[in-house]
XYZ file of C-alpha atoms in Angstrom:
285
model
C 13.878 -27.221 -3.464
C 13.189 -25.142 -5.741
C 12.518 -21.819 -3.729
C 14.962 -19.599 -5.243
C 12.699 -19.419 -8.309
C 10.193 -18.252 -6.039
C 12.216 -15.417 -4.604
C 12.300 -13.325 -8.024
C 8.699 -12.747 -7.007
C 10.422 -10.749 -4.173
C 7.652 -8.635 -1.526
C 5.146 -10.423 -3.100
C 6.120 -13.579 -1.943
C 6.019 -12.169 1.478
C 2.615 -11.064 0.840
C 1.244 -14.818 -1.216
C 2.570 -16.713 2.376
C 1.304 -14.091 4.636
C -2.581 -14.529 2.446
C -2.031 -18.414 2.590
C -0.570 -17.975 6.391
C -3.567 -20.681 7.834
C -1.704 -23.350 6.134
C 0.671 -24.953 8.596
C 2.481 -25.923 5.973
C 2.793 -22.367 4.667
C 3.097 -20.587 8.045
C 5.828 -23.027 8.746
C 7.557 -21.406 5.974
C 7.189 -18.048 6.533
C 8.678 -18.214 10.331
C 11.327 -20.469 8.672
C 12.014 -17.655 5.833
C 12.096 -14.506 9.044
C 14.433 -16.651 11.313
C 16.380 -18.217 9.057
C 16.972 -16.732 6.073
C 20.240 -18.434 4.798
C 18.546 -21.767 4.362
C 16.611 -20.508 1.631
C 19.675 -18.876 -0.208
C 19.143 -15.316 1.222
C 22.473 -14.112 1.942
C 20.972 -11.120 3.689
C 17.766 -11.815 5.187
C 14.405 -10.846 4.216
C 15.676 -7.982 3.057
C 17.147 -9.683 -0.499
C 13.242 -9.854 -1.348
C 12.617 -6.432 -0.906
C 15.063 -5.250 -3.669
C 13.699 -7.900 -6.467
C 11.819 -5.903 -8.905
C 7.812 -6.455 -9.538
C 8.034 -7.301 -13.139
C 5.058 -9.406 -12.858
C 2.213 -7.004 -12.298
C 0.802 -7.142 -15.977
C -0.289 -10.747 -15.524
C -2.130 -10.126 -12.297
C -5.445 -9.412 -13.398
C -7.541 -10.622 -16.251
C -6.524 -8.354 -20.358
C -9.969 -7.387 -19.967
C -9.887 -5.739 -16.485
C -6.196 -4.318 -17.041
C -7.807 -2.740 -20.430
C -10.507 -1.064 -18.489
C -8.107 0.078 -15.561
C -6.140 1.607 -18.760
C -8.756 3.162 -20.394
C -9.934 4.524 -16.690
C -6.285 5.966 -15.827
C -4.818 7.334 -19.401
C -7.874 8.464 -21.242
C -10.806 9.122 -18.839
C -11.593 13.077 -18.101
C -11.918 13.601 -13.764
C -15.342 14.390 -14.321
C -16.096 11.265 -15.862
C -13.918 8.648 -13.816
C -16.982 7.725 -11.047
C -19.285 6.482 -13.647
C -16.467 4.796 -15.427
C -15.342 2.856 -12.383
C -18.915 2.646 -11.012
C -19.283 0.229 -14.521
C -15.893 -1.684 -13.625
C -16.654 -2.345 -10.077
C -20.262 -3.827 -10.984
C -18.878 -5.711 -13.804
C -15.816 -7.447 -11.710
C -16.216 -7.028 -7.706
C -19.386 -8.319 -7.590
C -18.749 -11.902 -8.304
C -17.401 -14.680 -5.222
C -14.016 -13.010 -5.967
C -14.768 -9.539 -5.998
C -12.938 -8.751 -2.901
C -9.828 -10.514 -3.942
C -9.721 -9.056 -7.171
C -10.084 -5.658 -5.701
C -6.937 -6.124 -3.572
C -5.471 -7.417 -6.900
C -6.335 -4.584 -8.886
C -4.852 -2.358 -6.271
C -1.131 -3.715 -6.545
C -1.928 -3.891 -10.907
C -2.427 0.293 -10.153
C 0.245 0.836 -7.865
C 2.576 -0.642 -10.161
C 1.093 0.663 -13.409
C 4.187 3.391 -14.366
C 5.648 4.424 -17.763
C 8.691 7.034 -17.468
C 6.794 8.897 -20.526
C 3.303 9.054 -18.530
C 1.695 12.740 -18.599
C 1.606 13.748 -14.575
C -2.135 13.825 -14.955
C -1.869 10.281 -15.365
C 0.362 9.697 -12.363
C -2.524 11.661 -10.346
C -4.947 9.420 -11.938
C -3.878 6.421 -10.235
C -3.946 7.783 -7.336
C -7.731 8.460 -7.686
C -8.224 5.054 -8.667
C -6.702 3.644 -5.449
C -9.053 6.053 -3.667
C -12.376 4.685 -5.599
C -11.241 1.242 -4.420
C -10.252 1.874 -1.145
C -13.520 3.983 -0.513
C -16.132 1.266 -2.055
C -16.392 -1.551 -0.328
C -19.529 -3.304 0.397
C -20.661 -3.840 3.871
C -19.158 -6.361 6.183
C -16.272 -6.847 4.214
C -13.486 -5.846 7.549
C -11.339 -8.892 6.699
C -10.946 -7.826 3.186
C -10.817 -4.143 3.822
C -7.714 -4.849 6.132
C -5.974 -7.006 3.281
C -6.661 -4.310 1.221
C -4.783 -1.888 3.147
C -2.144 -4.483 4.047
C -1.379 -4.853 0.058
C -1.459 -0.889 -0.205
C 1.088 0.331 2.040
C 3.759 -3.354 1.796
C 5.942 -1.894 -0.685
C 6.338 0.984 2.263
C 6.918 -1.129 4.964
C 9.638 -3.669 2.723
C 10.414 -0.595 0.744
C 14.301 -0.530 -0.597
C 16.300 1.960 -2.194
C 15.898 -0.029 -5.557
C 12.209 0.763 -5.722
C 11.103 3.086 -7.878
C 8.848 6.215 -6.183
C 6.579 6.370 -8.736
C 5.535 2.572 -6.940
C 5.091 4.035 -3.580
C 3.901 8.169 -4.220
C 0.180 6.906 -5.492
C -0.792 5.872 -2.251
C 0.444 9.311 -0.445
C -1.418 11.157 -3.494
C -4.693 9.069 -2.196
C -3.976 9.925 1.209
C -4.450 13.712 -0.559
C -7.357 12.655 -2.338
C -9.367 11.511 0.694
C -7.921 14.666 2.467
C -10.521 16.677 -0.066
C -13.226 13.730 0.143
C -13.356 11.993 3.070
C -10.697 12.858 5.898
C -11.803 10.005 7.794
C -10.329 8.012 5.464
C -7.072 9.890 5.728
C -7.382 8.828 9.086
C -7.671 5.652 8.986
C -5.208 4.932 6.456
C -2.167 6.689 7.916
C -3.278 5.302 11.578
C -3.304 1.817 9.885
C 0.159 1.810 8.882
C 1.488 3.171 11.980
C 0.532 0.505 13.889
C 1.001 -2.559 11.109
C 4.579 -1.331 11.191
C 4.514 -3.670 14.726
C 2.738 -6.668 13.931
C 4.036 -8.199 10.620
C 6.791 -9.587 12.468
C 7.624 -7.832 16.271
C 10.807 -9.270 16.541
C 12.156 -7.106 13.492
C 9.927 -4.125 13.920
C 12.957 -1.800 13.702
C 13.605 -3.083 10.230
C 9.710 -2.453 9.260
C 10.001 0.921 11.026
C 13.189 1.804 8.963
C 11.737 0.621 5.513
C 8.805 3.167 6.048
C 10.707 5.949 7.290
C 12.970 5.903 4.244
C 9.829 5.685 1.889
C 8.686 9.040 3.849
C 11.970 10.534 3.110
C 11.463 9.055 -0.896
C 8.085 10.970 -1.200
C 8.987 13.617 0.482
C 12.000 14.409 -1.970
C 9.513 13.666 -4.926
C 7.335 16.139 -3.895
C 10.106 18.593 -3.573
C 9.375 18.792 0.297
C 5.854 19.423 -0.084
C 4.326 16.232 2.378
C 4.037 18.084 5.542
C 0.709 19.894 4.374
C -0.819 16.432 4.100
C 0.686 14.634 7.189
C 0.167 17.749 9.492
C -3.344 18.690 8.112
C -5.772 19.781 10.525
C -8.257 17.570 8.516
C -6.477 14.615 10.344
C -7.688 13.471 13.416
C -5.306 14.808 15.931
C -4.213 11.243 17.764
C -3.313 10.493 14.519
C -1.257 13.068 13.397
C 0.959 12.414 16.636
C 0.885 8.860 16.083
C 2.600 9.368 12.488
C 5.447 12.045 14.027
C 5.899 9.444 16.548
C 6.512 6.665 13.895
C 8.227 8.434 11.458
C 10.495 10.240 13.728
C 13.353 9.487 11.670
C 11.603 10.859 8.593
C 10.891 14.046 10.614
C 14.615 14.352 12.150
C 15.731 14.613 8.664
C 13.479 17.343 8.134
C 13.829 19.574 11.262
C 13.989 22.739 9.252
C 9.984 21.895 8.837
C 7.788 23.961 11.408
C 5.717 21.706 14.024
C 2.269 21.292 13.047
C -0.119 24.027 14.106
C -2.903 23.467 16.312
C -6.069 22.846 14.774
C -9.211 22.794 16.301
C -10.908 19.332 17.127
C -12.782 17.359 14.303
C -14.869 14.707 14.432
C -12.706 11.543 15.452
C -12.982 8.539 12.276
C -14.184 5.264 12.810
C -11.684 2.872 14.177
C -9.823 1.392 11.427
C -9.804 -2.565 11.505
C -6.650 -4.008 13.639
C -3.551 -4.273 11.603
C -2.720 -7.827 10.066
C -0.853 -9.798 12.705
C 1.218 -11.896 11.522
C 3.402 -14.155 14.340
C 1.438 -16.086 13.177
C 0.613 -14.186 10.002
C -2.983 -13.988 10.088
C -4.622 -15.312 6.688
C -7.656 -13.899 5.129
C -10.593 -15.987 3.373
């Protein structure tokens, strides 16, 4: 009854009943919220959630964590960042809820934006994404795919309300592990190309669509400057046609773009966890 308070949470109620999905209870509500949308006061599906705005993410994590992710982003010199988030890490992941803070911690970043920041800021947070996407302890698969599930969500529910300063960090970590770790690259780009499918197959096209347009959002942020990072040869070559293939409609709006070059092989990446399916939504722990 009193569900429309809970829709000003907007794509992250979509993302609290997909986590909580192995409650019948909850599932039950997510199929009802997909299939039929008006009972809950959504006058236009799904898609009403996608364009509330994340006002909330300041009360996500703990004042001391958020202080520390602060002091980390704004003040912290590049050359200094890995011990500084070598110190968080230890002092917050390592605890029973490590893991879930981690995912937490990685919408906080995403969503940390000031119009006044300094652009070495923005890049900043982008780093930060990459340290926690690239430090996970061992036979954590579960939690590494909720982690990437939380990452790319406001791409595949983005809207033309959000802002692209919420969405550009994780394309700028894409670039990070580029320089670092390509196999990361990899695995990240082949991971949303194939979630775009399972959230919910019966509206894939609307998924598909939602991504696509935060391609084209990026791309006009960067002032056209994303096809040296989607078509780099440091990509494993399966994936790069995987991503033309899914973001055709990105790349028909940019057919003035040359076709990527050939590159020679490189070392495939490891096979990135399957995507969170979710018809049934699968829950993690």
């Amino acid at each position: 009854n009193r569900f429309g308070d809970a829709c000003i949470l907007g794509r992250e109620l979509l993302l609290v009943l997909m986590r909580l999905s192995k409650v019948p209870a909850i599932n039950a509500i997510w199929v009802d919220l997909i299939t039929s949308p008006s009972k809950f006061g959504l006058n236009d599906g799904i898609e009403d959630l996608f364009r509330q705005s994340a006002n909330f993410y300041g009360v996500r994590l703990s004042a001391e964590m958020t202080k520390k992710i602060e002091f980390i982003i704004c003040q912290c010199k590049p050359s200094t960042q890995d011990k500084h988030f070598e110190w968080f890490s230890n002092s917050f992941f390592r605890g029973p809820d490590g893991l879930s803070l981690r995912a937490e911690a990685i919408r906080y970043v995403l969503y940390f934006f000031k119009p006044d920041m300094p652009s070495h800021v923005l890049d900043a947070r982008s780093h930060f994404l990459y340290y926690l996407l690239t430090s996970f302890p061992p036979n954590t698969d579960i939690e590494q795919q909720w982690c990437k599930t939380v990452l790319w969500f406001d791409w595949l529910t983005y809207d033309a309300h959000t802002l692209v300063q919420f969405i550009e960090p994780v394309m700028g970590m894409i670039r990070q592990a580029l320089a670092n770790l390509p196999s990361k690259a990899s695995s990240m780009l082949e991971y949303v190309c194939k979630s775009i499918a399972f959230i919910y197959p019966p509206r894939t096209d609307l998924f598909r669509k939602c991504a696509n347009d935060a391609m084209q959002a990026v791309h006009e942020y960067y002032g056209g400057n994303l096809m040296g990072i989607l078509d780099s040869p440091r990509i494993d070559r399966s994936v790069r046609e995987l991503v033309r293939e899914t973001f055709a409609e990105y790349f028909a709006r940019n057919t003035s773009l040359p076709s990527p070059v050939a590159a020679p092989p490189v070392p495939a990446p490891a096979a990135p966890a399957a995507p969170v399916a979710v018809q049934p939504p699968l829950a993690t722990r």
